[in-house]
Amino acid sequence: MQDKIKTLTEKKELSKLGGGSTRIDAQHAKGKLTARERIELLVDKESFTEFDSLAHHHSDMFGLADNVPLGDGVVTGFAEINGKKIALFSQDFTVLGGSLAETHGRKICKIMDTALKIGCPVIGLNDSGGARVQEGVISLGAYADIFLRNTLASGVVPQISIIMGPCAGGAVYSPAITDFIIMVKNSSYMFVTGPKVVKTVTHEDLSSEELGGALTHAAKSGVAHFVADNDMHALEISKKLLSYLPSNNAEEAPFVSSEDLSDRKNELLNNIIPDNPNQPYNMKDIIRDLVDNGEFLEVHEQYAENIITCFARIGGRSIGIVANQPAVLAGVLDIDASKKAGRFVRFCDAFNIPILTLVDVPGFLPGAHQEWNAIITNGAKLLYAYCEATVPKVTLITRKAYGGAYDVMSSKHIRGDVNLAWPSAEIAVMGAKGAVEIIFNKEISSADDKIAKEEELVSEYNEKFANPYIAASYGYLDDVILPENSRKVIINAFNLLENKVDKNPPKKHGNIPL
Ligand code: HXC
């Protein structure tokens, strides 16, 4: 027996060694941690149970028969993060470049299958040269097996991808199907075709970082939801994110009681809206003042900054916040903002996270660029997402709610549950100037003093419509509230909606305007 125990111990030790000390040094020299170091930093102490540490490939192609690493370049298993069960895989770049083939893929699929059965989130730490070239089409098949599971798990358990090294070719599509992508600055990149191919085909000369680095995907493409300064920071972000989420779609979002009083007044908010309706202010100041301890986690912080999407807690309850940002492009809805917020609303709805919508929106962005790139289809994504969402929805209009954007931003008409406004709200089909130019065109052009006439009509229109009271008179708003009472009123609203049940008609699935 002692021999057998020795053999097992040796095998396990070998598996833990990964690609050996030289390759581990090379990994560290790039500023990257190893697969196991990452797991150690991510999960609760002693909570990791590894699966398949003794699994290996069975290929004899292109020299692989002489290189049969135990574990096959990926560490998989289950652990806890702040007491919450999770499934994880961590690709080991020191072993065959973390490349994915039959066994490596099967290991990932195994933990995903179990995660789905037990209802726990899946966290993928990606650091891989992609499809293992030696195993050819078998590697492609292994990727497809993962894509299928990513898709089936979507909306059932949260899936988080942390990109901590290369992620190229079709390999990018697994993270793309997951709910959130966290990328590390200067050491991770994602692209369908790398810089060399791009240079040959389009003559664009770009570095990996420029083409598909963290900042590129955070600010330009929106592929990355979070940017981390290094591996450790990426793991911290994933833990924070997880703290707002339920483990699966049958669970409620977690409740974390707070010292921050529910009836804390928001005196700051009484004076936050400028007298001049065209003057911006920072919506993040409002969010900070409303939520527990002023803490929130922004998703897509660098992308479409004219809309804010973030997780926070209010009265202890996890919520998702969607808020127009008047400080950027006047908070207008454009293609990117609609896509960003639409996806966020759908995530919250899939995982029972109530939504708070803060509205200050002048409308949809006009222009040929927007029309030709389908603001119609893309704007409809956000509209569809809100219409479809059955989680508790509380809406607060702080200032402008104009045109179609009024309807879209979780209005009463599309199943907003509690719709509120501050006295500073302006709710109308369009701004006063545009409106009087349409309605009073003849009066203005026949007036002796056209400018004075227009000013008079604009002020008349503003007095009549630039307020919340017409909407309130029709019940489109449930109440007009003092800004200083906002936190208390919003917490009460979410408490009221705690046991809300609402359903959509039975269907296979809807047809969101993709
Ligand atoms: C097998 C691989 C590999 C791969 C890297 N390695 N990628 N082995 N299959 N895909 C091995 C290398 O041979 C090397 O082994 C070790 O990993 C480390 O690689 P290096 O090149 O020394 O590291 P580095 O200089 O950091 O470069 C990393 C890299 C480069 C940029 C990722 O290795 C690379 O370009 N690899 C190929 C990437 C690729 O084209 N993958 C296929 C993408 S298409 P030794 O033993 O020499 O140290 C794809 C399709 C998926 O993935 C489709 C899904 C539908």
XYZ file of C-alpha atoms and ligand atoms in Angstrom:
569
model
C 0.000 0.000 0.000
C 2.811 2.429 0.875
C 4.069 2.142 -2.727
C 0.640 2.936 -4.065
C 0.301 5.953 -1.790
C 3.737 7.121 -2.941
C 2.751 6.772 -6.587
C -0.411 8.800 -6.072
C 1.430 11.486 -4.129
C 4.051 11.771 -6.857
C 1.430 12.040 -9.576
C -0.411 14.784 -7.707
C 2.831 16.668 -7.109
C 3.696 16.377 -10.776
C 0.306 17.705 -11.759
C 0.764 20.689 -9.429
C 4.131 21.533 -10.977
C 2.487 22.568 -14.235
C 5.060 23.395 -16.892
C 7.953 23.470 -14.408
C 10.022 26.212 -12.817
C 11.536 27.700 -16.004
C 8.129 28.273 -17.547
C 6.722 29.529 -14.244
C 9.588 32.055 -14.078
C 8.747 33.139 -17.627
C 5.098 33.579 -16.600
C 6.128 35.716 -13.619
C 8.511 37.726 -15.792
C 5.510 38.777 -17.878
C 3.851 40.110 -14.715
C 1.420 37.184 -14.720
C 0.562 34.767 -11.954
C 0.318 31.013 -12.523
C -3.001 29.199 -12.800
C -2.753 27.895 -9.236
C -1.552 31.165 -7.723
C -4.605 32.826 -9.238
C -6.933 30.262 -7.719
C -5.295 30.679 -4.329
C -5.898 34.431 -4.426
C -9.441 34.085 -5.714
C -11.047 31.564 -3.407
C -11.586 31.149 0.335
C -8.701 29.425 2.118
C -8.757 25.604 1.918
C -12.014 25.672 -0.034
C -10.730 24.440 -3.397
C -11.607 20.917 -4.457
C -9.783 20.002 -7.620
C -11.198 17.706 -10.278
C -9.273 15.806 -12.928
C -5.765 16.683 -11.784
C -4.690 13.311 -13.195
C -6.418 13.690 -16.558
C -4.174 13.880 -19.611
C -4.418 13.859 -23.379
C -4.349 10.614 -25.348
C -2.854 11.997 -28.511
C 0.311 10.878 -30.249
C 0.188 13.572 -32.907
C 3.212 15.785 -33.645
C 5.326 14.752 -30.670
C 2.553 14.819 -28.091
C 3.251 11.187 -27.150
C 6.458 12.410 -25.493
C 4.753 15.260 -23.697
C 1.822 14.115 -21.583
C 1.361 16.662 -18.792
C -1.016 15.712 -15.985
C -3.963 18.081 -15.842
C -3.603 18.929 -19.539
C -3.023 22.650 -19.090
C -6.056 23.589 -17.066
C -6.873 23.429 -13.350
C -10.580 22.839 -12.691
C -12.782 22.366 -9.675
C -15.092 23.917 -7.118
C -14.449 26.364 -4.304
C -16.070 29.083 -2.253
C -15.716 32.828 -2.536
C -16.866 34.624 0.616
C -18.784 31.487 1.466
C -20.476 31.245 -1.925
C -19.961 28.064 -3.929
C -18.440 28.518 -7.387
C -17.101 26.386 -10.235
C -13.867 27.500 -11.814
C -11.283 26.694 -14.412
C -7.864 28.265 -14.646
C -5.842 27.745 -17.797
C -2.151 27.064 -17.252
C -0.066 28.824 -19.878
C 3.047 27.020 -18.630
C 1.638 23.717 -19.935
C 1.480 23.522 -23.733
C 0.727 27.259 -23.757
C -2.600 26.605 -21.994
C -3.789 25.355 -25.373
C -7.189 23.713 -25.485
C -7.853 20.269 -26.875
C -9.949 17.190 -26.108
C -9.059 16.547 -22.444
C -8.625 20.214 -21.500
C -12.034 20.970 -23.019
C -13.681 17.954 -21.407
C -12.445 19.088 -17.985
C -14.037 22.507 -18.445
C -17.276 20.940 -19.680
C -17.405 18.635 -16.664
C -17.337 21.458 -14.116
C -19.812 23.468 -16.192
C -22.240 20.545 -16.297
C -22.013 20.147 -12.537
C -22.321 23.915 -11.966
C -25.568 23.873 -13.892
C -26.921 20.961 -11.852
C -26.021 22.485 -8.480
C -26.747 26.068 -9.533
C -23.457 27.844 -8.917
C -21.621 30.571 -10.882
C -18.791 29.637 -13.239
C -15.591 31.668 -13.255
C -13.140 31.096 -16.095
C -9.538 32.290 -15.832
C -8.400 32.396 -19.448
C -4.738 32.288 -20.409
C -4.317 30.171 -23.523
C -2.675 30.000 -26.916
C -6.037 28.776 -28.248
C -6.836 25.577 -30.073
C -4.015 23.051 -29.568
C -2.556 22.935 -33.015
C -1.326 19.323 -32.716
C -4.808 17.970 -32.008
C -6.404 19.739 -34.958
C -10.148 19.461 -35.412
C -10.508 17.703 -32.055
C -9.539 21.025 -30.467
C -12.181 22.840 -32.469
C -14.772 20.306 -31.341
C -13.713 20.833 -27.726
C -14.267 24.579 -28.085
C -17.704 24.028 -29.571
C -18.608 21.769 -26.631
C -17.813 24.714 -24.340
C -19.704 27.265 -26.476
C -22.795 25.066 -26.251
C -22.541 24.869 -22.468
C -21.917 28.632 -22.169
C -25.128 29.162 -24.092
C -27.198 26.639 -22.151
C -25.930 28.040 -18.851
C -26.686 31.626 -19.924
C -29.432 33.027 -17.715
C -29.257 29.995 -15.393
C -25.972 30.608 -13.537
C -23.793 33.734 -13.740
C -20.686 33.235 -15.886
C -17.635 35.457 -15.455
C -14.602 35.381 -17.753
C -11.303 36.820 -16.628
C -8.851 37.233 -19.492
C -5.326 37.034 -18.131
C -3.297 36.266 -21.226
C -3.874 35.592 -24.908
C -7.381 34.802 -26.123
C -7.486 34.673 -29.900
C -9.380 33.211 -32.820
C -12.644 31.408 -32.150
C -11.567 31.051 -28.514
C -12.896 34.560 -27.893
C -16.439 33.350 -28.351
C -16.657 31.472 -25.082
C -15.985 34.612 -22.998
C -18.211 36.572 -25.368
C -21.188 34.368 -24.497
C -20.551 34.678 -20.755
C -22.082 37.509 -18.747
C -19.000 39.540 -17.874
C -15.477 39.877 -19.219
C -12.688 41.266 -17.059
C -9.437 42.036 -18.891
C -5.995 42.786 -17.478
C -4.129 45.828 -18.843
C -0.976 45.083 -20.849
C -1.044 41.300 -20.358
C -4.283 40.156 -21.938
C -5.711 40.528 -25.385
C -8.660 39.275 -27.399
C -9.083 39.262 -31.159
C -10.539 37.080 -33.855
C -7.466 37.631 -36.033
C -4.160 38.890 -34.686
C -2.037 41.894 -35.724
C -0.063 39.990 -38.377
C -3.134 38.835 -40.291
C -4.740 42.245 -39.893
C -1.641 43.884 -41.377
C -1.703 41.540 -44.363
C -5.418 41.904 -45.035
C -6.190 45.535 -44.196
C -2.662 47.036 -44.011
C -3.416 48.351 -40.522
C -0.275 48.217 -38.395
C -1.329 47.716 -34.794
C 0.162 46.150 -31.683
C -1.727 43.389 -29.856
C -2.600 45.916 -27.159
C -3.961 48.432 -29.676
C -5.905 45.819 -31.601
C -7.378 43.872 -28.730
C -6.002 44.959 -25.359
C -8.015 45.696 -22.253
C -8.447 49.423 -22.863
C -9.395 48.898 -26.494
C -12.151 46.483 -25.534
C -13.290 48.533 -22.561
C -13.588 51.850 -24.397
C -13.956 51.106 -28.124
C -15.662 47.763 -28.670
C -17.415 47.255 -25.345
C -16.303 43.600 -25.356
C -14.720 44.022 -21.901
C -16.904 45.039 -18.979
C -14.063 45.686 -16.539
C -10.391 46.648 -16.811
C -7.912 45.497 -14.180
C -4.412 46.848 -13.535
C -2.997 43.375 -12.911
C -4.002 39.773 -12.171
C -4.663 40.457 -8.502
C -6.910 43.412 -9.302
C -8.863 41.311 -11.825
C -9.546 38.683 -9.169
C -10.678 41.393 -6.726
C -13.113 42.777 -9.293
C -14.594 39.327 -9.875
C -15.126 38.847 -6.130
C -16.816 42.223 -5.788
C -19.017 41.517 -8.787
C -19.995 38.137 -7.394
C -21.045 39.756 -4.108
C -23.987 41.431 -5.873
C -25.200 38.316 -7.687
C -27.343 35.349 -6.740
C -25.839 31.918 -7.416
C -28.483 31.067 -9.994
C -31.716 32.234 -11.583
C -33.898 30.572 -8.940
C -32.284 32.496 -6.087
C -32.942 36.014 -4.904
C -30.114 38.539 -5.135
C -28.098 38.586 -1.900
C -29.096 40.897 0.957
C -26.315 42.558 2.949
C -27.516 44.588 5.894
C -25.927 47.982 6.257
C -25.354 50.622 8.916
C -26.469 53.235 6.395
C -29.922 54.291 7.567
C -32.856 53.691 5.237
C -34.344 57.072 6.033
C -31.108 59.004 5.587
C -31.975 62.355 3.969
C -30.369 63.304 0.656
C -29.998 67.029 1.316
C -27.269 67.252 -1.336
C -29.797 66.279 -3.977
C -32.055 69.282 -3.333
C -29.496 71.476 -5.065
C -27.919 69.164 -7.595
C -30.042 70.087 -10.625
C -28.719 73.320 -12.182
C -31.166 76.180 -12.869
C -30.122 76.186 -16.493
C -31.654 73.042 -18.070
C -28.761 72.825 -20.524
C -26.126 72.700 -17.826
C -24.740 69.248 -17.034
C -24.276 67.645 -13.644
C -22.775 64.335 -12.662
C -25.368 61.575 -12.237
C -22.785 59.549 -10.305
C -23.093 62.091 -7.473
C -26.780 61.199 -7.237
C -26.087 57.460 -7.292
C -23.415 57.825 -4.601
C -25.813 59.724 -2.356
C -28.680 57.256 -2.824
C -27.021 53.878 -2.301
C -25.738 52.164 0.843
C -22.404 53.612 1.984
C -22.001 55.419 -1.352
C -20.639 52.189 -2.892
C -21.340 50.961 -6.400
C -19.620 48.815 -9.001
C -19.709 50.222 -12.503
C -20.061 47.857 -15.431
C -18.701 49.115 -18.767
C -17.317 52.208 -17.043
C -15.272 53.312 -20.063
C -17.844 52.442 -22.744
C -20.820 54.628 -23.772
C -20.268 56.897 -20.808
C -23.495 58.762 -21.623
C -25.276 55.975 -19.751
C -24.212 54.466 -16.429
C -24.793 50.828 -15.539
C -23.779 49.631 -12.100
C -24.520 47.296 -9.238
C -25.146 48.695 -5.780
C -27.102 48.005 -2.600
C -29.937 50.063 -1.267
C -31.494 49.182 2.079
C -29.264 46.081 1.939
C -30.760 44.823 -1.307
C -28.666 44.238 -4.451
C -29.913 46.350 -7.315
C -28.843 47.149 -10.844
C -28.868 50.851 -11.708
C -29.296 52.245 -15.204
C -28.842 56.011 -15.331
C -28.494 58.584 -18.070
C -25.340 60.645 -17.574
C -26.034 64.337 -18.374
C -22.302 65.061 -17.986
C -21.518 63.108 -21.184
C -23.262 64.003 -24.471
C -26.095 65.436 -22.343
C -27.069 61.846 -21.457
C -28.429 61.197 -24.941
C -29.354 57.641 -25.967
C -27.257 56.430 -28.874
C -26.388 53.043 -30.335
C -23.676 52.145 -27.839
C -25.641 53.365 -24.825
C -28.685 51.361 -25.895
C -26.672 48.173 -26.369
C -24.833 48.639 -23.078
C -27.930 49.300 -21.011
C -30.068 46.732 -22.851
C -27.651 43.930 -22.048
C -27.384 45.046 -18.430
C -31.166 45.149 -17.981
C -31.447 41.627 -19.409
C -28.751 40.346 -17.059
C -30.510 41.852 -14.039
C -33.838 40.444 -15.147
C -32.394 36.968 -15.724
C -30.958 36.911 -12.202
C -33.748 38.518 -10.163
C -31.866 41.736 -9.518
C -34.295 44.673 -9.159
C -33.618 47.656 -11.399
C -33.471 51.328 -10.456
C -33.604 53.653 -13.466
C -32.512 57.280 -13.094
C -33.697 59.384 -16.005
C -32.295 62.580 -17.456
C -32.423 62.066 -21.183
C -32.905 64.617 -23.975
C -33.853 61.896 -26.489
C -32.150 59.703 -29.069
C -29.042 61.050 -30.812
C -29.870 62.358 -34.298
C -27.572 61.974 -37.319
C -26.697 59.936 -40.379
C -24.068 57.914 -38.507
C -26.633 56.801 -35.981
C -29.320 56.044 -38.579
C -26.986 54.175 -40.927
C -25.656 52.092 -38.091
C -29.151 51.155 -36.979
C -30.077 53.284 -33.997
C -33.548 51.952 -34.754
C -32.599 48.316 -34.156
C -30.154 49.104 -31.385
C -32.406 51.534 -29.549
C -35.083 48.849 -29.741
C -32.774 46.510 -27.804
C -33.059 48.683 -24.724
C -36.777 49.163 -25.194
C -37.282 45.416 -25.617
C -35.142 44.629 -22.585
C -37.167 46.926 -20.338
C -40.513 45.731 -21.756
C -39.548 42.117 -21.193
C -38.118 42.573 -17.669
C -40.334 41.296 -14.872
C -38.066 42.109 -11.906
C -39.111 45.011 -9.655
C -38.521 48.254 -11.559
C -38.345 51.643 -9.867
C -37.860 54.748 -11.998
C -36.914 58.260 -10.905
C -36.945 61.143 -13.389
C -34.533 63.797 -12.165
C -34.791 66.208 -15.080
C -35.434 65.549 -18.784
C -37.531 62.708 -20.135
C -38.154 63.612 -23.740
C -39.675 61.816 -26.688
C -39.254 58.103 -27.282
C -36.530 58.070 -24.654
C -39.198 58.833 -22.017
C -41.029 55.653 -23.013
C -37.853 53.577 -23.174
C -36.382 54.497 -19.805
C -38.585 52.169 -17.759
C -41.728 54.264 -18.066
C -45.012 53.251 -16.459
C -46.315 52.165 -19.849
C -43.731 49.385 -20.180
C -44.316 47.955 -16.738
C -42.363 50.353 -14.533
C -43.686 49.390 -11.085
C -43.050 52.570 -9.138
C -42.412 55.679 -11.225
C -41.277 58.810 -9.483
C -40.076 62.276 -10.428
C -38.464 65.231 -8.805
C -40.168 68.646 -9.183
C -37.366 69.501 -11.637
C -38.616 66.867 -14.128
C -39.474 67.933 -17.680
C -41.601 65.373 -19.478
C -42.663 66.143 -23.052
C -42.480 65.001 -26.648
C -39.516 67.265 -27.268
C -37.682 70.316 -25.897
C -39.585 73.604 -25.887
C -37.638 75.240 -28.733
C -38.197 72.379 -31.166
C -41.811 72.082 -30.105
C -42.760 75.743 -30.666
C -40.972 75.770 -34.023
C -43.293 72.977 -35.137
C -46.544 74.085 -33.528
C -46.185 77.857 -33.956
C -44.229 78.100 -37.168
C -46.777 80.479 -38.786
C -47.160 82.695 -35.691
C -43.397 83.077 -35.379
C -42.771 83.872 -39.038
C -45.596 86.435 -39.193
C -44.553 88.208 -35.966
C -42.837 91.612 -36.183
C -40.242 90.560 -33.652
C -39.692 86.877 -34.438
C -37.117 86.328 -31.718
C -39.295 87.874 -29.016
C -42.313 85.880 -30.194
C -40.374 82.638 -30.156
C -39.005 83.362 -26.684
C -42.502 84.105 -25.421
C -43.863 80.855 -26.857
C -40.923 78.831 -25.556
C -41.466 80.158 -22.065
C -45.232 79.482 -22.330
C -44.523 75.914 -23.490
C -41.987 75.375 -20.738
C -44.400 76.576 -18.094
C -47.044 74.206 -19.380
C -45.028 71.096 -20.148
C -41.573 71.319 -18.587
C -42.761 69.826 -15.318
C -43.875 66.472 -13.961
C -47.452 67.436 -13.181
C -49.189 66.515 -16.425
C -47.636 63.035 -16.298
C -48.621 62.818 -12.622
C -52.191 63.850 -13.437
C -52.505 60.848 -15.765
C -50.949 58.455 -13.248
C -47.881 57.999 -15.462
C -45.987 58.956 -12.329
C -46.943 57.475 -8.988
C -45.572 60.452 -7.120
C -43.518 63.609 -7.366
C -41.077 63.604 -4.472
C -38.635 65.922 -2.770
C -35.088 65.046 -3.808
C -34.035 64.858 -0.153
C -36.471 61.977 0.422
C -35.290 59.922 -2.549
C -33.352 57.211 -0.725
C -36.156 56.535 1.710
C -38.836 56.489 -0.996
C -36.798 54.193 -3.269
C -36.082 51.746 -0.437
C -39.783 51.707 0.456
C -40.639 51.059 -3.178
C -38.297 48.073 -3.415
C -39.633 46.759 -0.096
C -43.147 47.052 -1.471
C -42.139 45.118 -4.576
C -40.278 42.419 -2.688
C -42.751 39.659 -3.524
C -43.680 40.924 -6.962
C -44.781 38.228 -9.404
C -45.106 39.069 -13.070
C -44.857 36.807 -16.072
C -44.490 37.055 -19.818
C -46.684 34.957 -22.144
C -45.400 31.382 -22.622
C -43.089 31.169 -25.600
C -39.975 29.358 -26.759
C -38.123 32.673 -26.670
C -38.736 36.180 -27.890
C -37.020 37.722 -30.894
C -35.009 40.623 -29.471
C -33.836 42.960 -32.267
C -30.236 41.672 -32.464
C -0.111 24.201 -29.117
C 0.858 26.086 -28.252
C -0.189 26.873 -28.754
C -1.243 26.236 -29.462
C 1.193 28.161 -27.738
N 1.699 26.929 -27.649
N 0.037 28.152 -28.423
N 0.905 24.766 -28.443
N -1.148 24.886 -29.611
N -2.274 26.901 -29.937
C 2.916 26.530 -26.998
C 4.143 26.986 -27.756
O 4.458 26.081 -28.783
C 5.184 27.017 -26.665
O 5.620 25.710 -26.428
C 4.395 27.437 -25.468
O 3.026 27.181 -25.763
C 4.531 28.892 -25.159
O 4.314 29.624 -26.346
P 5.273 30.795 -26.822
O 4.982 31.053 -28.236
O 6.672 30.493 -26.439
O 4.772 31.970 -25.902
P 4.622 33.507 -26.242
O 5.865 33.993 -26.914
O 4.193 34.167 -24.997
O 3.451 33.594 -27.308
C 2.155 33.236 -26.946
C 1.246 33.173 -28.203
C 1.894 32.243 -29.244
C 1.103 34.563 -28.753
C -0.103 32.678 -27.734
O 2.273 31.038 -28.596
C 0.979 31.940 -30.379
O 0.825 32.768 -31.266
N 0.411 30.731 -30.333
C -0.473 30.298 -31.391
C -1.769 30.996 -31.295
C -2.755 30.479 -32.273
O -2.637 30.738 -33.467
N -3.690 29.690 -31.777
C -4.686 29.146 -32.526
C -5.737 30.257 -32.577
S -7.102 29.754 -33.472
P 7.158 25.381 -26.120
O 7.179 23.926 -25.823
O 7.914 25.756 -27.339
O 7.516 26.245 -24.959
C -8.046 29.115 -32.339
C -9.277 28.621 -32.914
C -10.258 28.298 -31.886
O -7.747 29.056 -31.228
C -11.455 27.954 -32.662
C -12.618 27.699 -31.812
C -13.810 27.546 -32.670
